[in-house]
Structure formats: structure tokens, C-alpha cells
PDB file of C-alpha atoms and ligand atoms in Angstrom:
ATOM      1  CA  MET A 278       0.000   0.000   0.000  1.00 93.00           C
ATOM      2  CA  LEU A 279       0.997   3.581  -0.536  1.00 96.00           C
ATOM      3  CA  ASN A 280      -0.199   5.562   2.460  1.00 98.00           C
ATOM      4  CA  LEU A 281       0.480   9.245   2.332  1.00 98.00           C
ATOM      5  CA  VAL A 282      -0.145  11.906   4.962  1.00 98.00           C
ATOM      6  CA  LEU A 283      -0.650  15.300   3.391  1.00 97.00           C
ATOM      7  CA  PHE A 284       0.185  17.734   6.130  1.00 95.00           C
ATOM      8  CA  GLY A 285      -0.183  21.479   6.462  1.00 93.00           C
ATOM      9  CA  PRO A 286      -2.011  24.308   8.192  1.00 91.00           C
ATOM     10  CA  PRO A 287      -5.601  25.324   7.341  1.00 88.00           C
ATOM     11  CA  GLY A 288      -5.659  26.695   3.809  1.00 86.00           C
ATOM     12  CA  ALA A 289      -2.378  25.076   2.761  1.00 91.00           C
ATOM     13  CA  GLY A 290      -4.023  23.457  -0.267  1.00 91.00           C
ATOM     14  CA  LYS A 291      -4.309  19.898   1.031  1.00 94.00           C
ATOM     15  CA  GLY A 292      -7.771  19.393  -0.448  1.00 91.00           C
ATOM     16  CA  THR A 293      -6.829  20.720  -3.900  1.00 93.00           C
ATOM     17  CA  GLN A 294      -3.671  18.633  -4.133  1.00 96.00           C
ATOM     18  CA  SER A 295      -5.364  15.515  -2.711  1.00 96.00           C
ATOM     19  CA  GLU A 296      -7.959  15.588  -5.482  1.00 95.00           C
ATOM     20  CA  LYS A 297      -5.229  15.584  -8.098  1.00 96.00           C
ATOM     21  CA  LEU A 298      -3.098  12.953  -6.353  1.00 97.00           C
ATOM     22  CA  ILE A 299      -5.907  10.435  -5.854  1.00 95.00           C
ATOM     23  CA  SER A 300      -6.621  10.294  -9.562  1.00 95.00           C
ATOM     24  CA  LYS A 301      -2.946  10.095 -10.537  1.00 96.00           C
ATOM     25  CA  TYR A 302      -2.059   7.373  -8.027  1.00 96.00           C
ATOM     26  CA  ASN A 303      -5.437   5.661  -7.660  1.00 96.00           C
ATOM     27  CA  LEU A 304      -5.632   6.210  -3.913  1.00 97.00           C
ATOM     28  CA  VAL A 305      -8.564   6.709  -1.552  1.00 97.00           C
ATOM     29  CA  HIS A 306      -8.844  10.221  -0.134  1.00 96.00           C
ATOM     30  CA  ILE A 307      -9.693  10.445   3.554  1.00 97.00           C
ATOM     31  CA  SER A 308     -10.335  14.025   4.623  1.00 97.00           C
ATOM     32  CA  THR A 309     -11.533  14.094   8.212  1.00 97.00           C
ATOM     33  CA  GLY A 310     -12.821  17.661   7.707  1.00 96.00           C
ATOM     34  CA  ASP A 311     -14.954  16.544   4.719  1.00 96.00           C
ATOM     35  CA  ILE A 312     -16.280  13.527   6.619  1.00 97.00           C
ATOM     36  CA  PHE A 313     -17.223  15.658   9.620  1.00 97.00           C
ATOM     37  CA  ARG A 314     -18.951  18.196   7.337  1.00 96.00           C
ATOM     38  CA  SER A 315     -20.928  15.439   5.678  1.00 96.00           C
ATOM     39  CA  HIS A 316     -22.080  14.128   9.087  1.00 97.00           C
ATOM     40  CA  ILE A 317     -23.119  17.655  10.064  1.00 97.00           C
ATOM     41  CA  LYS A 318     -25.031  18.132   6.819  1.00 96.00           C
ATOM     42  CA  ASN A 319     -26.830  14.801   7.236  1.00 98.00           C
ATOM     43  CA  GLN A 320     -27.507  15.547  10.908  1.00 98.00           C
ATOM     44  CA  THR A 321     -26.177  12.207  12.121  1.00 97.00           C
ATOM     45  CA  GLU A 322     -25.528  11.570  15.820  1.00 97.00           C
ATOM     46  CA  LEU A 323     -21.829  12.199  15.218  1.00 97.00           C
ATOM     47  CA  GLY A 324     -22.642  15.353  13.273  1.00 97.00           C
ATOM     48  CA  LYS A 325     -24.657  16.735  16.182  1.00 98.00           C
ATOM     49  CA  GLN A 326     -21.843  15.911  18.579  1.00 97.00           C
ATOM     50  CA  VAL A 327     -19.180  17.817  16.632  1.00 98.00           C
ATOM     51  CA  SER A 328     -20.991  20.632  14.879  1.00 97.00           C
ATOM     52  CA  GLN A 329     -20.422  23.318  17.547  1.00 97.00           C
ATOM     53  CA  ILE A 330     -16.823  22.242  18.179  1.00 97.00           C
ATOM     54  CA  ILE A 331     -16.002  22.608  14.489  1.00 96.00           C
ATOM     55  CA  ALA A 332     -17.927  25.861  14.037  1.00 94.00           C
ATOM     56  CA  ASP A 333     -15.825  27.324  16.865  1.00 94.00           C
ATOM     57  CA  GLY A 334     -12.575  26.279  15.206  1.00 94.00           C
ATOM     58  CA  ASN A 335     -11.604  23.784  17.919  1.00 96.00           C
ATOM     59  CA  LEU A 336     -10.253  20.300  17.342  1.00 97.00           C
ATOM     60  CA  VAL A 337     -12.701  17.428  17.739  1.00 98.00           C
ATOM     61  CA  PRO A 338     -11.600  15.128  20.620  1.00 98.00           C
ATOM     62  CA  ASP A 339      -9.123  12.425  19.597  1.00 98.00           C
ATOM     63  CA  SER A 340     -11.349   9.518  20.667  1.00 98.00           C
ATOM     64  CA  ILE A 341     -14.129  10.583  18.267  1.00 98.00           C
ATOM     65  CA  THR A 342     -11.787  11.417  15.393  1.00 98.00           C
ATOM     66  CA  ILE A 343      -9.722   8.242  15.671  1.00 98.00           C
ATOM     67  CA  ALA A 344     -12.797   5.985  15.789  1.00 97.00           C
ATOM     68  CA  MET A 345     -14.226   7.700  12.711  1.00 97.00           C
ATOM     69  CA  LEU A 346     -10.964   7.379  10.792  1.00 97.00           C
ATOM     70  CA  GLU A 347     -10.578   3.671  11.566  1.00 97.00           C
ATOM     71  CA  GLU A 348     -14.133   3.094  10.386  1.00 96.00           C
ATOM     72  CA  GLU A 349     -13.322   4.868   7.133  1.00 96.00           C
ATOM     73  CA  ILE A 350     -10.238   2.720   6.508  1.00 97.00           C
ATOM     74  CA  LYS A 351     -12.254  -0.435   7.230  1.00 96.00           C
ATOM     75  CA  ASN A 352     -14.892   0.704   4.750  1.00 96.00           C
ATOM     76  CA  ASN A 353     -12.283   0.593   1.966  1.00 97.00           C
ATOM     77  CA  PRO A 354     -10.816  -2.902   2.222  1.00 95.00           C
ATOM     78  CA  ASN A 355      -9.685  -2.951  -1.407  1.00 95.00           C
ATOM     79  CA  ALA A 356      -7.855   0.373  -1.378  1.00 96.00           C
ATOM     80  CA  LYS A 357      -4.397   0.402  -2.956  1.00 95.00           C
ATOM     81  CA  GLY A 358      -3.537   3.104  -0.457  1.00 96.00           C
ATOM     82  CA  PHE A 359      -4.821   6.239   1.229  1.00 97.00           C
ATOM     83  CA  ILE A 360      -4.178   9.927   1.310  1.00 97.00           C
ATOM     84  CA  PHE A 361      -4.822  11.219   4.797  1.00 98.00           C
ATOM     85  CA  ASP A 362      -5.790  14.876   4.648  1.00 97.00           C
ATOM     86  CA  GLY A 363      -6.406  16.719   7.930  1.00 96.00           C
ATOM     87  CA  PHE A 364      -5.380  13.680   9.947  1.00 98.00           C
ATOM     88  CA  PRO A 365      -3.381  13.173  12.131  1.00 98.00           C
ATOM     89  CA  ARG A 366      -3.729  16.552  13.826  1.00 97.00           C
ATOM     90  CA  THR A 367      -2.305  15.499  17.203  1.00 97.00           C
ATOM     91  CA  VAL A 368       0.526  13.200  18.223  1.00 97.00           C
ATOM     92  CA  ALA A 369      -2.041  10.868  19.832  1.00 98.00           C
ATOM     93  CA  GLN A 370      -3.786  10.587  16.451  1.00 98.00           C
ATOM     94  CA  ALA A 371      -0.471   9.860  14.718  1.00 98.00           C
ATOM     95  CA  GLU A 372       0.296   7.095  17.229  1.00 98.00           C
ATOM     96  CA  ALA A 373      -3.188   5.624  16.859  1.00 98.00           C
ATOM     97  CA  LEU A 374      -2.869   5.638  13.069  1.00 98.00           C
ATOM     98  CA  ASP A 375       0.491   3.843  13.227  1.00 98.00           C
ATOM     99  CA  ALA A 376      -0.931   1.215  15.585  1.00 98.00           C
ATOM    100  CA  PHE A 377      -4.018   0.698  13.450  1.00 98.00           C
ATOM    101  CA  LEU A 378      -2.087   0.365  10.199  1.00 97.00           C
ATOM    102  CA  GLU A 379       0.329  -2.052  11.821  1.00 97.00           C
ATOM    103  CA  GLY A 380      -2.662  -4.142  12.834  1.00 96.00           C
ATOM    104  CA  ILE A 381      -3.656  -4.516   9.184  1.00 95.00           C
ATOM    105  CA  GLY A 382      -0.077  -5.242   8.105  1.00 95.00           C
ATOM    106  CA  SER A 383       0.563  -1.800   6.665  1.00 96.00           C
ATOM    107  CA  ASN A 384       2.220   1.500   7.564  1.00 97.00           C
ATOM    108  CA  ILE A 385       2.644   5.153   6.578  1.00 98.00           C
ATOM    109  CA  THR A 386       4.832   5.389   3.483  1.00 98.00           C
ATOM    110  CA  GLY A 387       5.609   9.076   3.823  1.00 98.00           C
ATOM    111  CA  VAL A 388       4.445  12.457   5.040  1.00 98.00           C
ATOM    112  CA  VAL A 389       4.534  15.535   2.854  1.00 98.00           C
ATOM    113  CA  ALA A 390       4.154  18.883   4.584  1.00 97.00           C
ATOM    114  CA  LEU A 391       2.993  21.853   2.526  1.00 96.00           C
ATOM    115  CA  ASP A 392       4.888  24.912   3.660  1.00 94.00           C
ATOM    116  CA  VAL A 393       2.844  28.135   3.518  1.00 92.00           C
ATOM    117  CA  THR A 394       3.313  31.392   5.415  1.00 89.00           C
ATOM    118  CA  GLU A 395       0.675  32.522   7.889  1.00 85.00           C
ATOM    119  CA  GLU A 396       0.066  35.686   5.863  1.00 88.00           C
ATOM    120  CA  GLU A 397      -0.727  33.688   2.710  1.00 91.00           C
ATOM    121  CA  LEU A 398      -3.066  31.354   4.681  1.00 88.00           C
ATOM    122  CA  THR A 399      -5.122  34.203   6.064  1.00 85.00           C
ATOM    123  CA  GLN A 400      -5.529  35.705   2.590  1.00 88.00           C
ATOM    124  CA  ARG A 401      -6.505  32.403   0.982  1.00 88.00           C
ATOM    125  CA  ILE A 402      -9.097  31.557   3.603  1.00 86.00           C
ATOM    126  CA  ALA A 403     -10.669  35.008   3.520  1.00 85.00           C
ATOM    127  CA  LYS A 404     -11.175  34.450  -0.206  1.00 88.00           C
ATOM    128  CA  ARG A 405     -12.446  30.895   0.305  1.00 84.00           C
ATOM    129  CA  GLN A 406     -15.046  32.007   2.827  1.00 84.00           C
ATOM    130  CA  GLU A 407     -16.753  34.167   0.228  1.00 86.00           C
ATOM    131  CA  ILE A 408     -17.346  31.010  -1.811  1.00 87.00           C
ATOM    132  CA  SER A 409     -17.674  28.225   0.775  1.00 81.00           C
ATOM    133  CA  GLY A 410     -19.552  30.181   3.425  1.00 83.00           C
ATOM    134  CA  ARG A 411     -17.923  27.823   5.971  1.00 84.00           C
ATOM    135  CA  ALA A 412     -18.706  29.201   9.434  1.00 87.00           C
ATOM    136  CA  ASP A 413     -15.244  28.214  10.628  1.00 90.00           C
ATOM    137  CA  ASP A 414     -13.630  30.310   7.892  1.00 87.00           C
ATOM    138  CA  ALA A 415     -14.798  33.526   9.618  1.00 88.00           C
ATOM    139  CA  ALA A 416     -11.843  35.573  10.871  1.00 86.00           C
ATOM    140  CA  ASP A 417     -12.187  34.864  14.628  1.00 90.00           C
ATOM    141  CA  LYS A 418     -12.741  31.109  14.087  1.00 91.00           C
ATOM    142  CA  LEU A 419      -9.881  30.944  11.654  1.00 88.00           C
ATOM    143  CA  LYS A 420      -7.669  32.515  14.296  1.00 88.00           C
ATOM    144  CA  LYS A 421      -8.672  29.683  16.645  1.00 92.00           C
ATOM    145  CA  ARG A 422      -7.902  27.049  13.971  1.00 92.00           C
ATOM    146  CA  ILE A 423      -4.471  28.525  13.333  1.00 89.00           C
ATOM    147  CA  GLU A 424      -3.867  28.508  17.112  1.00 90.00           C
ATOM    148  CA  GLU A 425      -4.881  24.836  17.266  1.00 93.00           C
ATOM    149  CA  TYR A 426      -2.496  24.151  14.405  1.00 93.00           C
ATOM    150  CA  PHE A 427       0.510  25.872  15.988  1.00 90.00           C
ATOM    151  CA  GLY A 428      -0.418  24.632  19.491  1.00 93.00           C
ATOM    152  CA  LYS A 429      -1.154  20.958  18.835  1.00 94.00           C
ATOM    153  CA  THR A 430      -0.820  19.892  15.234  1.00 95.00           C
ATOM    154  CA  ILE A 431       2.689  21.198  14.596  1.00 95.00           C
ATOM    155  CA  HIS A 432       4.031  18.554  17.036  1.00 96.00           C
ATOM    156  CA  VAL A 433       3.086  15.864  14.553  1.00 97.00           C
ATOM    157  CA  LEU A 434       5.999  17.018  12.352  1.00 97.00           C
ATOM    158  CA  PRO A 435       8.851  16.005  14.702  1.00 97.00           C
ATOM    159  CA  TYR A 436       7.000  12.728  15.302  1.00 98.00           C
ATOM    160  CA  TYR A 437       7.307  11.789  11.629  1.00 98.00           C
ATOM    161  CA  GLU A 438      10.688  13.456  11.250  1.00 98.00           C
ATOM    162  CA  GLY A 439      11.940  11.081  13.944  1.00 98.00           C
ATOM    163  CA  GLN A 440      10.731   8.202  11.788  1.00 97.00           C
ATOM    164  CA  GLY A 441      12.600   9.622   8.795  1.00 97.00           C
ATOM    165  CA  LYS A 442       9.337   9.997   6.866  1.00 97.00           C
ATOM    166  CA  LEU A 443       8.956  13.749   6.527  1.00 98.00           C
ATOM    167  CA  THR A 444       9.435  15.799   3.343  1.00 98.00           C
ATOM    168  CA  LYS A 445       8.617  19.507   3.106  1.00 97.00           C
ATOM    169  CA  VAL A 446       7.300  21.009  -0.113  1.00 97.00           C
ATOM    170  CA  ASN A 447       6.803  24.696  -0.861  1.00 96.00           C
ATOM    171  CA  GLY A 448       3.025  25.263  -0.848  1.00 95.00           C
ATOM    172  CA  ILE A 449       3.149  28.700  -2.470  1.00 95.00           C
ATOM    173  CA  GLY A 450       3.059  28.969  -6.249  1.00 94.00           C
ATOM    174  CA  GLU A 451       1.129  27.465  -9.147  1.00 96.00           C
ATOM    175  CA  ILE A 452      -1.116  24.490  -8.321  1.00 96.00           C
ATOM    176  CA  GLU A 453       0.547  22.493 -11.114  1.00 97.00           C
ATOM    177  CA  THR A 454       4.072  23.267  -9.896  1.00 97.00           C
ATOM    178  CA  ILE A 455       3.220  22.114  -6.380  1.00 97.00           C
ATOM    179  CA  PHE A 456       1.515  19.024  -7.793  1.00 98.00           C
ATOM    180  CA  ALA A 457       4.627  18.155  -9.810  1.00 98.00           C
ATOM    181  CA  GLU A 458       6.787  18.462  -6.696  1.00 98.00           C
ATOM    182  CA  LEU A 459       4.437  16.275  -4.669  1.00 97.00           C
ATOM    183  CA  SER A 460       4.380  13.717  -7.476  1.00 97.00           C
ATOM    184  CA  SER A 461       8.152  13.545  -7.563  1.00 97.00           C
ATOM    185  CA  VAL A 462       8.257  12.912  -3.805  1.00 97.00           C
ATOM    186  CA  ILE A 463       5.703  10.106  -4.170  1.00 97.00           C
ATOM    187  CA  ASP A 464       7.568   8.628  -7.128  1.00 97.00           C
ATOM    188  CA  SER A 465      10.702   8.549  -4.996  1.00 96.00           C
ATOM    189  CA  TYR A 466       8.903   6.246  -2.515  1.00 94.00           C
ATOM    190  CA  LYS A 467       8.267   3.790  -5.303  1.00 81.00           C
ATOM    191  CA  ALA A 468      11.761   3.856  -6.718  1.00 76.00           C
TER     192      ALA A 468
HETATM  193  P1  ADP B 735      -8.826  23.035   7.272  1.00 71.85           P
HETATM  194  O1  ADP B 735      -9.354  23.680   6.047  1.00 71.85           O
HETATM  195  O2  ADP B 735      -8.688  23.948   8.425  1.00 71.85           O
HETATM  196  O3  ADP B 735      -7.612  22.220   7.050  1.00 71.85           O
HETATM  197  P2  ADP B 735     -10.522  20.726   7.675  1.00 71.85           P
HETATM  198  O4  ADP B 735     -11.572  20.767   6.651  1.00 71.85           O
HETATM  199  O5  ADP B 735      -9.440  19.728   7.559  1.00 71.85           O
HETATM  200  O6  ADP B 735      -9.966  22.180   7.865  1.00 71.85           O
HETATM  201  O7  ADP B 735     -11.201  20.522   9.120  1.00 71.85           O
HETATM  202  C1  ADP B 735     -12.208  21.383   9.597  1.00 71.85           C
HETATM  203  C2  ADP B 735     -12.433  21.174  11.089  1.00 71.85           C
HETATM  204  O8  ADP B 735     -12.789  19.788  11.351  1.00 71.85           O
HETATM  205  C3  ADP B 735     -11.210  21.415  11.983  1.00 71.85           C
HETATM  206  O9  ADP B 735     -11.037  22.779  12.293  1.00 71.85           O
HETATM  207  C4  ADP B 735     -11.583  20.565  13.212  1.00 71.85           C
HETATM  208  O10 ADP B 735     -12.552  21.209  14.007  1.00 71.85           O
HETATM  209  C5  ADP B 735     -12.241  19.340  12.597  1.00 71.85           C
HETATM  210  N1  ADP B 735     -11.238  18.284  12.325  1.00 71.85           N
HETATM  211  C6  ADP B 735     -10.866  17.808  11.095  1.00 71.85           C
HETATM  212  N2  ADP B 735      -9.927  16.860  11.203  1.00 71.85           N
HETATM  213  C7  ADP B 735      -9.670  16.723  12.530  1.00 71.85           C
HETATM  214  C8  ADP B 735      -8.786  15.925  13.301  1.00 71.85           C
HETATM  215  N3  ADP B 735      -7.946  15.064  12.712  1.00 71.85           N
HETATM  216  N4  ADP B 735      -8.816  16.037  14.653  1.00 71.85           N
HETATM  217  C9  ADP B 735      -9.633  16.890  15.246  1.00 71.85           C
HETATM  218  N5  ADP B 735     -10.491  17.692  14.599  1.00 71.85           N
HETATM  219  C10 ADP B 735     -10.516  17.625  13.249  1.00 71.85           C
END
């Protein structure tokens, strides 16, 4: 299996690049943000549990997020591999993912972190909110999300760096240029 973690702060372009990578490499895209939003839209039990947390820009508790992610992996038994987008966001999530993958005889192949400055992120998300209308894209909620990122999520980087799995890619520039760089990192895993 080719299991890739696409890592980066809110607005780094993980969703855009994931869409392109899944069709090139025939992988299953698991975006925890998308899955949560779909639960909220469909008003499931889980959706009701997390809707306020997400609207406020806070992280959903690990226990809920990890259980949902494992379910999603189990639902795709024939996948050739996964792109994890928006997960893991805490070291506990990264450890749980490692343990779960080991249990199914697999592992994380590599982690690619999209590097984007905070100034660029704020600009991109302000623009996105006009289109998406996402409540958590509003300026005060975005501030909270960026705080969560620099407070909790950033610690996931040294975790994977310690495993020798981390590659950083410049996330500013043309979508196609970034995609080409990501592709060359992935191709290097296969070589
Ligand atoms: P972004 O555009 O900020 O990267 P996402 O669409 O990935 O946002 O996620 C939106 C929200 O969903 C997050 O701010 C958080 O509340 C919740 N969420 C998504 N993934 C996770 C996770 N792995 N752990 C905890 N909360 C999560």
C-alpha cells in the first residue's frame, strides 16, 4: 500500500492537491474535515456531537476522530492506499494511526508537509469564505484554527521526522508546480 499523509495548516491546499493525487495514483482520499462536514449536513448523531466544536474552530476530541478514521479505513478494504488529509492533527492521532495500520499489516509510506506562510493562509481563507460560506472560515474562528495548528498539530511534524518519513514542499506557487513536486516525492517512494 501507498499511504500518504498530506500535512499542512488550514488553507495550505491539502484538499486541492489531494484531489489531483488520488486520480494520478489511484488512492482513496480520507479528509476528516470533509467527513465531519458530511455528518453535520446529514444531521447524524456524530454530526450533532461535533458541529459546535467545528464551528468554533476547535479540534474534535481524539477519541471521536480516531474511531471515525478507523471506520473509514475499514470501509475501503480494497484500497491500494490512502491519502490522509487533515489527519493526524495530534501526536495521539499519529500514534493511533500507526498502531491501526500495523494491525492490518501496513504503515505510513511518507508524510509531505505543505509549507505556507501565515500571511498567505489568512488571505486564501478570507477568499475561500466568500465562496464556501464555511462558518469556521470567519476571521475569529480561523484565528482559533491557526492557534490549534501551531499549538497541537505542529508537534506531529517532529514525530514523523523522527521516523525519517517527513518531506517539506513549498506550498506557495502554481497548483501544477506544487503538484509536480508532490508527485516527484511520491515517485521517490516507489523507486
Ligand atoms: P482546514 O481547512 O482547516 O484544514 P478541515 O476541513 O481539515 O480544515 O477541518 C475542519 C475542522 O474539522 C477542523 O477545524 C476541526 O474542528 C475538525 N477536524 C478535522 N480533522 C480533525 C482531526 N484530525 N482532529 C480533530 N479535529 C478535526
